[in-house]
Coordinates of C-alpha atoms in Angstrom, one line a residue:
M1 CA 189.9 -113.5 -88.1
N2 CA 192.9 -114.6 -89.2
L3 CA 196.5 -114.4 -87.7
H4 CA 197.9 -112.1 -90.1
N5 CA 195.4 -109.7 -89.3
R6 CA 195.4 -110.2 -85.9
I7 CA 199.1 -109.0 -86.2
K8 CA 198.7 -106.3 -88.1
T9 CA 196.1 -105.2 -85.8
L10 CA 198.1 -105.8 -82.7
S11 CA 201.1 -103.7 -84.5
A12 CA 198.4 -100.7 -84.9
E13 CA 197.5 -100.7 -81.3
L14 CA 201.3 -100.8 -80.3
K15 CA 202.0 -97.8 -82.7
N16 CA 198.8 -95.9 -81.0
I17 CA 200.0 -97.0 -78.0
Q18 CA 203.5 -95.7 -78.5
E19 CA 202.2 -92.4 -79.9
N20 CA 200.0 -91.7 -76.8
D21 CA 203.1 -92.3 -74.6
G22 CA 204.8 -89.2 -76.3
F23 CA 207.1 -91.0 -78.3
V24 CA 207.2 -92.3 -82.5
C25 CA 209.7 -94.9 -83.9
D26 CA 211.4 -95.1 -86.8
E27 CA 211.7 -98.1 -88.9
E28 CA 214.5 -99.6 -87.5
G29 CA 212.5 -99.7 -83.7
R30 CA 214.3 -96.9 -82.1
G31 CA 212.3 -94.1 -80.3
I32 CA 212.9 -91.1 -82.0
I33 CA 213.5 -87.7 -80.8
N34 CA 213.0 -84.4 -83.2
I35 CA 215.5 -81.3 -82.3
G36 CA 214.5 -78.2 -84.1
A37 CA 217.7 -75.7 -84.4
E38 CA 216.9 -72.9 -87.3
N39 CA 220.7 -72.1 -86.5
Y40 CA 223.2 -74.5 -86.8
D41 CA 225.3 -72.9 -84.2
D42 CA 222.7 -73.3 -80.9
I43 CA 223.4 -76.8 -81.2
F44 CA 227.0 -75.7 -79.6
S45 CA 227.7 -74.2 -76.5
P46 CA 229.1 -70.5 -76.8
F47 CA 231.7 -71.0 -75.3
C48 CA 233.1 -73.1 -77.7
F49 CA 234.9 -72.8 -81.0
K50 CA 233.4 -73.2 -84.7
G51 CA 232.8 -76.9 -84.9
G52 CA 233.0 -77.4 -81.2
D53 CA 232.5 -80.4 -79.3
T54 CA 230.1 -79.3 -76.4
L55 CA 226.6 -79.5 -76.6
S56 CA 224.7 -76.3 -75.1
L57 CA 223.2 -76.6 -71.9
E58 CA 219.5 -75.8 -73.3
L59 CA 220.2 -79.1 -75.8
I60 CA 221.2 -81.5 -73.1
E61 CA 218.4 -80.3 -71.0
Y62 CA 215.9 -80.8 -73.8
L63 CA 217.6 -84.3 -74.9
W64 CA 217.4 -85.8 -71.0
E65 CA 213.6 -84.5 -71.0
K66 CA 212.8 -85.7 -74.5
Q67 CA 215.1 -89.3 -73.8
A68 CA 212.7 -90.0 -70.5
V69 CA 209.3 -90.4 -72.2
V70 CA 210.8 -93.2 -74.3
P71 CA 211.7 -96.5 -72.6
L72 CA 214.9 -97.4 -71.6
D73 CA 214.7 -100.9 -74.0
Y74 CA 214.5 -98.8 -76.9
D75 CA 217.7 -97.5 -78.4
L76 CA 217.6 -93.4 -79.8
T77 CA 217.2 -91.7 -83.1
L78 CA 218.3 -88.0 -82.9
R79 CA 216.9 -85.7 -85.6
F80 CA 218.5 -82.6 -86.3
N81 CA 216.2 -80.2 -88.1
V82 CA 218.9 -77.7 -89.3
K83 CA 219.6 -75.1 -92.5
N84 CA 222.1 -76.3 -94.8
A85 CA 221.9 -80.2 -94.1
S86 CA 224.8 -81.9 -94.6
E87 CA 227.1 -84.9 -93.8
S88 CA 229.8 -83.0 -92.2
K89 CA 227.5 -81.3 -89.9
R90 CA 225.9 -84.9 -89.1
K91 CA 229.6 -85.9 -88.2
E92 CA 230.1 -82.5 -86.1
I93 CA 227.1 -83.4 -84.3
Q94 CA 227.6 -87.0 -83.6
T95 CA 230.9 -85.9 -82.2
A96 CA 229.2 -83.5 -79.7
V97 CA 226.9 -85.8 -78.8
K98 CA 229.2 -89.0 -78.0
E99 CA 232.1 -86.9 -76.4
N100 CA 229.4 -84.9 -74.1
F101 CA 227.4 -88.1 -73.4
E102 CA 230.7 -90.3 -72.3
N103 CA 231.7 -87.7 -70.1
D104 CA 228.5 -88.3 -67.9
I105 CA 229.2 -91.9 -68.0
H106 CA 232.5 -91.3 -66.8
A107 CA 231.1 -88.8 -63.7
A108 CA 228.5 -91.7 -63.1
E109 CA 231.0 -94.7 -63.1
H110 CA 233.1 -92.4 -60.6
K111 CA 230.0 -91.6 -58.4
L112 CA 228.9 -95.0 -58.4
H113 CA 232.7 -96.0 -56.9
R114 CA 232.6 -93.2 -54.4
L115 CA 229.0 -94.3 -53.8
T116 CA 229.8 -97.7 -53.2
L117 CA 233.1 -96.9 -51.0
M118 CA 230.7 -94.5 -48.8
S119 CA 228.1 -97.6 -48.3
I120 CA 230.5 -99.9 -47.3
W121 CA 232.8 -97.5 -44.9
F122 CA 229.1 -96.8 -43.4
I123 CA 228.3 -100.2 -43.2
L124 CA 231.2 -101.3 -41.3
I125 CA 230.7 -98.4 -38.6
G126 CA 227.7 -99.9 -38.1
V127 CA 228.8 -103.0 -37.7
V128 CA 231.6 -101.6 -34.9
L129 CA 229.0 -99.8 -33.3
T130 CA 226.7 -102.5 -32.5
A131 CA 229.8 -104.1 -31.5
I132 CA 230.6 -102.0 -28.6
Y133 CA 226.7 -101.6 -27.9
L134 CA 227.0 -105.4 -27.2
V135 CA 230.1 -105.0 -25.1
A136 CA 229.0 -101.5 -23.6
L137 CA 225.6 -103.5 -22.3
N138 CA 227.1 -104.9 -19.3
Y139 CA 229.2 -101.8 -18.5
F140 CA 227.5 -98.7 -19.4
P141 CA 224.2 -96.8 -18.4
V142 CA 221.2 -97.6 -20.1
A143 CA 221.5 -94.2 -22.1
I144 CA 224.3 -94.7 -23.5
T145 CA 223.9 -98.0 -24.8
Y146 CA 220.6 -96.5 -26.4
I147 CA 222.5 -94.2 -28.2
L148 CA 225.2 -96.8 -29.4
N149 CA 222.2 -98.6 -30.4
I150 CA 220.6 -96.0 -32.4
L151 CA 224.2 -94.8 -33.9
S152 CA 224.5 -98.3 -35.1
W153 CA 221.3 -98.7 -36.9
V154 CA 221.9 -94.9 -38.2
F155 CA 224.8 -96.2 -40.3
V156 CA 223.8 -99.5 -41.2
W157 CA 220.4 -98.3 -42.5
E158 CA 222.2 -95.4 -44.7
G159 CA 224.8 -97.5 -45.9
V160 CA 222.1 -100.1 -47.0
R161 CA 219.9 -97.0 -48.4
A162 CA 223.0 -95.2 -50.6
M163 CA 223.9 -99.1 -51.5
S164 CA 220.4 -100.0 -53.0
L165 CA 218.2 -96.3 -53.5
E166 CA 221.2 -94.0 -54.9
R167 CA 223.2 -96.8 -56.3
R168 CA 220.1 -97.6 -58.8
T169 CA 219.8 -94.0 -59.1
L170 CA 222.9 -93.2 -60.9
K171 CA 223.2 -96.6 -62.6
T172 CA 219.5 -95.6 -64.7
D173 CA 221.3 -92.1 -65.5
K174 CA 224.4 -94.2 -67.0
L175 CA 222.1 -96.0 -69.0
R176 CA 220.2 -93.1 -70.5
S177 CA 223.8 -91.6 -70.6
L178 CA 225.2 -94.3 -72.6
R179 CA 221.7 -94.5 -74.6
L180 CA 222.2 -91.2 -75.8
A181 CA 225.8 -91.3 -76.6
A182 CA 225.3 -94.9 -79.0
A183 CA 222.0 -92.8 -80.4
K184 CA 221.9 -92.6 -84.3
I185 CA 222.4 -88.9 -85.3
E186 CA 220.0 -88.1 -88.4
V187 CA 220.7 -84.2 -90.0
K188 CA 217.5 -83.0 -92.0
E189 CA 217.1 -79.9 -94.0
F190 CA 215.2 -77.2 -91.5
E191 CA 211.5 -76.5 -92.9
P192 CA 209.7 -73.8 -90.8
Y193 CA 206.3 -74.0 -90.1

């Protein structure tokens, strides 16, 4: 088997793997999420004005669910299937998607900042309690020193846990929001089955 045929075979196998994992790529190698919205207004929150910039909660949940299937190293293409597709509708959708997920990015950054401060405080409190524990070994009963020892480790552990585990989750959510905000938006004509 020559190299050219081997590359074609491996490419076909890769495409099958991707399709079996629940996502398909477009010609640019972006993961595609298809959104069917027969009624264009269903894309936006019922509380925003005509041509609003707030996506409906159902659509946001749908996008989060579908994008979780596509590995993070792939960019996204969001294909909206609507009646009377037009360039103006594409721009409205693009603006709404970008603004909604930029808000999520800012919220994630705020949470990361708060989490970092909380982690530092917990670790510092744990270190201070450890110092008090070491001093208390010579002056206080054993029961009190045990309590100080346990408290110091609880604070240190909570600080380290928040810094490592929760921070990773928030960073992943921020990355997913960044990917959705930067997604390529396509608007196609709705075709009922």
